[in-house]
GROMACS .gro file of C-alpha atoms in nm:
model
  254
    1MET     CA    1   0.000   0.000   0.000
    2SER     CA    2   0.144   0.338  -0.101
    3GLN     CA    3   0.209   0.597   0.165
    4ILE     CA    4  -0.043   0.882   0.197
    5PHE     CA    5   0.155   1.202   0.245
    6ILE     CA    6   0.059   1.430   0.532
    7LYS     CA    7   0.129   1.786   0.417
    8ASP     CA    8   0.273   2.050   0.648
    9ALA     CA    9   0.150   2.409   0.669
   10GLN     CA   10   0.390   2.540   0.404
   11GLN     CA   11   0.301   2.263   0.161
   12ILE     CA   12  -0.070   2.311   0.223
   13GLU     CA   13  -0.044   2.681   0.140
   14GLY     CA   14   0.145   2.606  -0.183
   15ILE     CA   15  -0.107   2.340  -0.285
   16ARG     CA   16  -0.394   2.574  -0.197
   17LYS     CA   17  -0.252   2.843  -0.430
   18ALA     CA   18  -0.207   2.591  -0.712
   19ASN     CA   19  -0.567   2.477  -0.679
   20GLN     CA   20  -0.695   2.833  -0.660
   21ALA     CA   21  -0.508   2.900  -0.986
   22VAL     CA   22  -0.697   2.609  -1.146
   23ALA     CA   23  -1.029   2.740  -1.014
   24ASN     CA   24  -0.959   3.090  -1.144
   25LEU     CA   25  -0.889   2.951  -1.493
   26LEU     CA   26  -1.212   2.749  -1.490
   27LYS     CA   27  -1.406   3.059  -1.388
   28ARG     CA   28  -1.230   3.268  -1.653
   29ILE     CA   29  -1.306   3.029  -1.939
   30LYS     CA   30  -1.682   3.008  -1.872
   31PRO     CA   31  -1.791   3.296  -2.106
   32TYR     CA   32  -1.601   3.134  -2.394
   33VAL     CA   33  -1.783   2.799  -2.370
   34LYS     CA   34  -2.054   2.859  -2.632
   35PRO     CA   35  -2.181   2.721  -2.963
   36GLY     CA   36  -1.933   2.731  -3.252
   37VAL     CA   37  -1.620   2.738  -3.038
   38THR     CA   38  -1.378   2.447  -3.088
   39THR     CA   39  -1.235   2.257  -2.796
   40LYS     CA   40  -0.885   2.325  -2.931
   41SER     CA   41  -0.944   2.701  -2.917
   42LEU     CA   42  -1.058   2.672  -2.554
   43ASP     CA   43  -0.750   2.465  -2.472
   44GLU     CA   44  -0.516   2.714  -2.641
   45LEU     CA   45  -0.676   3.005  -2.459
   46ILE     CA   46  -0.639   2.838  -2.119
   47HIS     CA   47  -0.280   2.743  -2.200
   48SER     CA   48  -0.198   3.103  -2.293
   49TRP     CA   49  -0.334   3.218  -1.958
   50MET     CA   50  -0.124   2.955  -1.781
   51LEU     CA   51   0.191   3.077  -1.954
   52GLU     CA   52   0.112   3.439  -1.867
   53GLU     CA   53   0.087   3.344  -1.500
   54GLY     CA   54   0.392   3.119  -1.490
   55LEU     CA   55   0.184   2.804  -1.450
   56VAL     CA   56   0.278   2.467  -1.601
   57SER     CA   57   0.013   2.236  -1.747
   58GLY     CA   58   0.009   1.897  -1.581
   59SER     CA   59  -0.169   1.741  -1.881
   60LEU     CA   60   0.052   1.847  -2.172
   61ASN     CA   61   0.283   1.559  -2.272
   62TYR     CA   62   0.175   1.355  -1.967
   63GLY     CA   63   0.184   0.977  -1.990
   64HIS     CA   64   0.217   0.731  -2.278
   65PRO     CA   65   0.127   0.824  -2.541
   66PRO     CA   66   0.200   1.186  -2.442
   67PHE     CA   67  -0.126   1.376  -2.393
   68PRO     CA   68  -0.140   1.650  -2.661
   69GLY     CA   69  -0.352   1.909  -2.478
   70ALA     CA   70  -0.295   2.152  -2.193
   71THR     CA   71  -0.640   2.054  -2.063
   72CYS     CA   72  -0.883   1.764  -2.096
   73ILE     CA   73  -1.214   1.861  -2.259
   74SER     CA   74  -1.483   1.592  -2.262
   75ILE     CA   75  -1.819   1.631  -2.439
   76ASN     CA   76  -2.149   1.446  -2.385
   77HIS     CA   77  -2.063   1.071  -2.382
   78VAL     CA   78  -1.689   1.127  -2.324
   79VAL     CA   79  -1.624   1.026  -1.964
   80CYS     CA   80  -1.280   1.185  -1.924
   81HIS     CA   81  -0.945   1.260  -2.092
   82GLY     CA   82  -1.105   1.414  -2.402
   83ILE     CA   83  -0.835   1.547  -2.636
   84PRO     CA   84  -0.894   1.909  -2.748
   85GLY     CA   85  -0.946   1.927  -3.124
   86ASP     CA   86  -1.147   2.074  -3.411
   87ARG     CA   87  -1.486   1.964  -3.275
   88ALA     CA   88  -1.704   2.276  -3.242
   89LEU     CA   89  -1.942   2.296  -2.948
   90LYS     CA   90  -2.312   2.275  -3.029
   91GLU     CA   91  -2.621   2.403  -2.853
   92GLY     CA   92  -2.724   2.142  -2.597
   93ASP     CA   93  -2.377   1.992  -2.539
   94ILE     CA   94  -2.254   1.932  -2.187
   95VAL     CA   95  -1.879   1.971  -2.147
   96ASN     CA   96  -1.627   1.888  -1.877
   97ILE     CA   97  -1.310   2.094  -1.866
   98ASP     CA   98  -1.041   1.937  -1.647
   99ILE     CA   99  -0.735   2.143  -1.556
  100CYS     CA  100  -0.431   2.021  -1.369
  101LEU     CA  101  -0.119   2.233  -1.330
  102SER     CA  102   0.181   2.309  -1.116
  103LYS     CA  103   0.254   2.643  -0.951
  104ASP     CA  104   0.583   2.696  -0.773
  105GLY     CA  105   0.632   2.318  -0.765
  106TYR     CA  106   0.291   2.236  -0.616
  107PHE     CA  107   0.002   2.072  -0.801
  108GLY     CA  108  -0.365   2.159  -0.841
  109ASP     CA  109  -0.642   1.961  -1.010
  110SER     CA  110  -1.010   2.041  -1.060
  111SER     CA  111  -1.282   2.013  -1.323
  112GLN     CA  112  -1.624   2.157  -1.393
  113MET     CA  113  -1.923   2.090  -1.615
  114PHE     CA  114  -2.039   2.357  -1.859
  115CYS     CA  115  -2.373   2.363  -2.039
  116VAL     CA  116  -2.360   2.497  -2.395
  117GLY     CA  117  -2.665   2.717  -2.446
  118GLU     CA  118  -2.994   2.549  -2.360
  119VAL     CA  119  -2.953   2.182  -2.270
  120SER     CA  120  -3.210   1.908  -2.228
  121ILE     CA  121  -3.379   1.842  -1.895
  122LEU     CA  122  -3.204   1.503  -1.890
  123ALA     CA  123  -2.862   1.663  -1.937
  124GLN     CA  124  -2.921   1.936  -1.679
  125ARG     CA  125  -3.044   1.684  -1.425
  126LEU     CA  126  -2.735   1.468  -1.478
  127VAL     CA  127  -2.502   1.768  -1.436
  128ASP     CA  128  -2.682   1.873  -1.116
  129VAL     CA  129  -2.694   1.526  -0.959
  130THR     CA  130  -2.326   1.468  -1.038
  131TYR     CA  131  -2.240   1.793  -0.859
  132GLU     CA  132  -2.452   1.677  -0.564
  133CYS     CA  133  -2.263   1.345  -0.563
  134MET     CA  134  -1.929   1.527  -0.541
  135MET     CA  135  -2.048   1.755  -0.262
  136LEU     CA  136  -2.194   1.465  -0.062
  137GLY     CA  137  -1.856   1.293  -0.091
  138ILE     CA  138  -1.678   1.608   0.026
  139GLU     CA  139  -1.913   1.661   0.320
  140VAL     CA  140  -1.814   1.332   0.487
  141VAL     CA  141  -1.443   1.429   0.490
  142LYS     CA  142  -1.317   1.449   0.847
  143PRO     CA  143  -1.031   1.299   1.052
  144GLY     CA  144  -1.100   0.938   1.147
  145VAL     CA  145  -1.352   0.875   0.869
  146PRO     CA  146  -1.280   0.581   0.636
  147PHE     CA  147  -1.223   0.675   0.271
  148ARG     CA  148  -1.480   0.407   0.190
  149GLU     CA  149  -1.750   0.645   0.316
  150ILE     CA  150  -1.690   0.879   0.019
  151GLY     CA  151  -1.772   0.606  -0.229
  152ARG     CA  152  -2.069   0.487  -0.024
  153VAL     CA  153  -2.252   0.821  -0.017
  154ILE     CA  154  -2.175   0.899  -0.384
  155GLU     CA  155  -2.296   0.560  -0.505
  156LYS     CA  156  -2.611   0.581  -0.291
  157HIS     CA  157  -2.708   0.922  -0.433
  158ALA     CA  158  -2.633   0.824  -0.793
  159HIS     CA  159  -2.835   0.503  -0.765
  160ALA     CA  160  -3.124   0.693  -0.604
  161HIS     CA  161  -3.151   0.884  -0.934
  162ASN     CA  162  -3.111   0.566  -1.142
  163TYR     CA  163  -2.762   0.664  -1.258
  164SER     CA  164  -2.448   0.452  -1.255
  165VAL     CA  165  -2.101   0.531  -1.121
  166VAL     CA  166  -1.793   0.482  -1.339
  167GLN     CA  167  -1.555   0.243  -1.165
  168ASP     CA  168  -1.263   0.256  -1.409
  169PHE     CA  169  -1.134   0.594  -1.284
  170CYS     CA  170  -1.100   0.740  -0.937
  171GLY     CA  171  -0.989   1.038  -0.733
  172HIS     CA  172  -0.635   1.056  -0.600
  173GLY     CA  173  -0.396   1.227  -0.366
  174VAL     CA  174  -0.252   1.547  -0.509
  175GLY     CA  175  -0.015   1.826  -0.419
  176LEU     CA  176   0.349   1.725  -0.413
  177SER     CA  177   0.290   1.545  -0.743
  178LEU     CA  178  -0.012   1.519  -0.971
  179HIS     CA  179  -0.110   1.167  -0.868
  180GLU     CA  180  -0.038   1.035  -0.519
  181ALA     CA  181  -0.192   0.785  -0.280
  182PRO     CA  182  -0.466   0.719  -0.195
  183GLN     CA  183  -0.696   0.614  -0.472
  184VAL     CA  184  -1.036   0.763  -0.391
  185LEU     CA  185  -1.310   0.534  -0.520
  186HIS     CA  186  -1.651   0.680  -0.598
  187TYR     CA  187  -1.835   0.358  -0.524
  188ASP     CA  188  -1.854   0.145  -0.210
  189SER     CA  189  -1.579  -0.117  -0.183
  190PRO     CA  190  -1.460  -0.323   0.114
  191MET     CA  191  -1.112  -0.309  -0.040
  192VAL     CA  192  -1.084   0.057   0.070
  193ARG     CA  193  -0.929   0.055   0.418
  194ASP     CA  194  -0.748   0.390   0.447
  195ILE     CA  195  -0.859   0.635   0.715
  196MET     CA  196  -0.858   1.013   0.677
  197ALA     CA  197  -0.617   1.224   0.883
  198PRO     CA  198  -0.541   1.598   0.904
  199GLY     CA  199  -0.303   1.716   0.631
  200MET     CA  200  -0.418   1.470   0.365
  201ILE     CA  201  -0.512   1.629   0.029
  202PHE     CA  202  -0.695   1.443  -0.246
  203THR     CA  203  -0.947   1.487  -0.527
  204ILE     CA  204  -1.308   1.376  -0.526
  205GLU     CA  205  -1.420   1.355  -0.890
  206PRO     CA  206  -1.718   1.126  -0.952
  207MET     CA  207  -1.807   1.034  -1.310
  208ILE     CA  208  -2.178   0.957  -1.332
  209ASN     CA  209  -2.354   0.796  -1.631
  210VAL     CA  210  -2.718   0.806  -1.740
  211GLY     CA  211  -2.676   0.453  -1.873
  212LYS     CA  212  -2.455   0.165  -1.767
  213PRO     CA  213  -2.118   0.219  -1.593
  214GLY     CA  214  -1.902   0.057  -1.862
  215VAL     CA  215  -1.642   0.266  -2.041
  216LYS     CA  216  -1.387   0.205  -2.316
  217VAL     CA  217  -1.074   0.393  -2.420
  218LEU     CA  218  -1.048   0.489  -2.786
  219ASN     CA  219  -0.753   0.414  -3.014
  220ASP     CA  220  -0.587   0.748  -2.929
  221GLY     CA  221  -0.496   0.589  -2.595
  222TRP     CA  222  -0.672   0.857  -2.389
  223THR     CA  223  -1.033   0.937  -2.472
  224ALA     CA  224  -1.264   0.736  -2.245
  225VAL     CA  225  -1.628   0.706  -2.355
  226THR     CA  226  -1.939   0.532  -2.224
  227ARG     CA  227  -1.975   0.195  -2.392
  228ASP     CA  228  -2.346   0.253  -2.450
  229ARG     CA  229  -2.285   0.613  -2.564
  230SER     CA  230  -2.505   0.745  -2.285
  231LEU     CA  231  -2.449   1.090  -2.139
  232THR     CA  232  -2.192   1.125  -1.863
  233ALA     CA  233  -2.087   1.406  -1.630
  234GLN     CA  234  -1.803   1.478  -1.387
  235TRP     CA  235  -1.718   1.739  -1.126
  236GLU     CA  236  -1.390   1.755  -0.934
  237HIS     CA  237  -1.254   1.940  -0.634
  238ALA     CA  238  -0.929   1.907  -0.439
  239VAL     CA  239  -0.999   1.868  -0.067
  240LEU     CA  240  -0.787   1.908   0.246
  241VAL     CA  241  -0.860   1.714   0.564
  242THR     CA  242  -0.845   1.974   0.845
  243GLU     CA  243  -0.836   1.914   1.220
  244THR     CA  244  -1.216   1.932   1.238
  245GLY     CA  245  -1.341   1.855   0.887
  246TYR     CA  246  -1.248   1.966   0.539
  247GLU     CA  247  -1.148   2.261   0.322
  248ILE     CA  248  -1.219   2.276  -0.051
  249LEU     CA  249  -0.890   2.403  -0.195
  250SER     CA  250  -1.005   2.447  -0.555
  251LEU     CA  251  -1.225   2.755  -0.512
  252PRO     CA  252  -1.162   3.073  -0.714
  253THR     CA  253  -1.016   3.386  -0.557
  254GLU     CA  254  -1.098   3.619  -0.847
   0.00000   0.00000   0.00000
């Protein structure tokens, strides 16, 4: 079992600033998410803002094959890791923009859903319930609480709305590097035995499907889609375990 790093006050402040930088970028891009705009143009705009602020994309050239975008932009039935490209947004699309970056050597990671123009009642409901799932997971964070509880409350809320929870991807520790221990599952599993303690920082990022939970990765090696092509949504925050509860680190300051 990998070690879960307990961050000290200086590290926490650095990680907080990195996550606030992510949140500010997500807030800043919102007016540009509209019909006719390509995902590549959104990615390039966010990357230009990163460079202006001395921030380093955590996505660009990450992994094997190297990820080609500064952000992940996932539309409709794309679960995660959507590669920015020439696809223009259309009225009714739902879009997840996922930004991870480093600032002064510390890492931040957060994502949000954006609705393009008027969306269907089905799509809006999915976006809203997925946000509720994330927040319910965050609200149980407290010293002494098993990480399993996060997955339990998220799965319960998703199932109550007849949605499924993607099990192929999970949240993760973050801060000193982009991906650290623990893995944060968004469904209930007896295999999860870690206990929360003050100074732990991790993401909670449930991916919720209208249809079945199955996903597949396309031939580009990155883009994950629902196998049944049903709509999917994701929200993500980075969370600190405090002495008495939690702090959401990925909130905007601007």
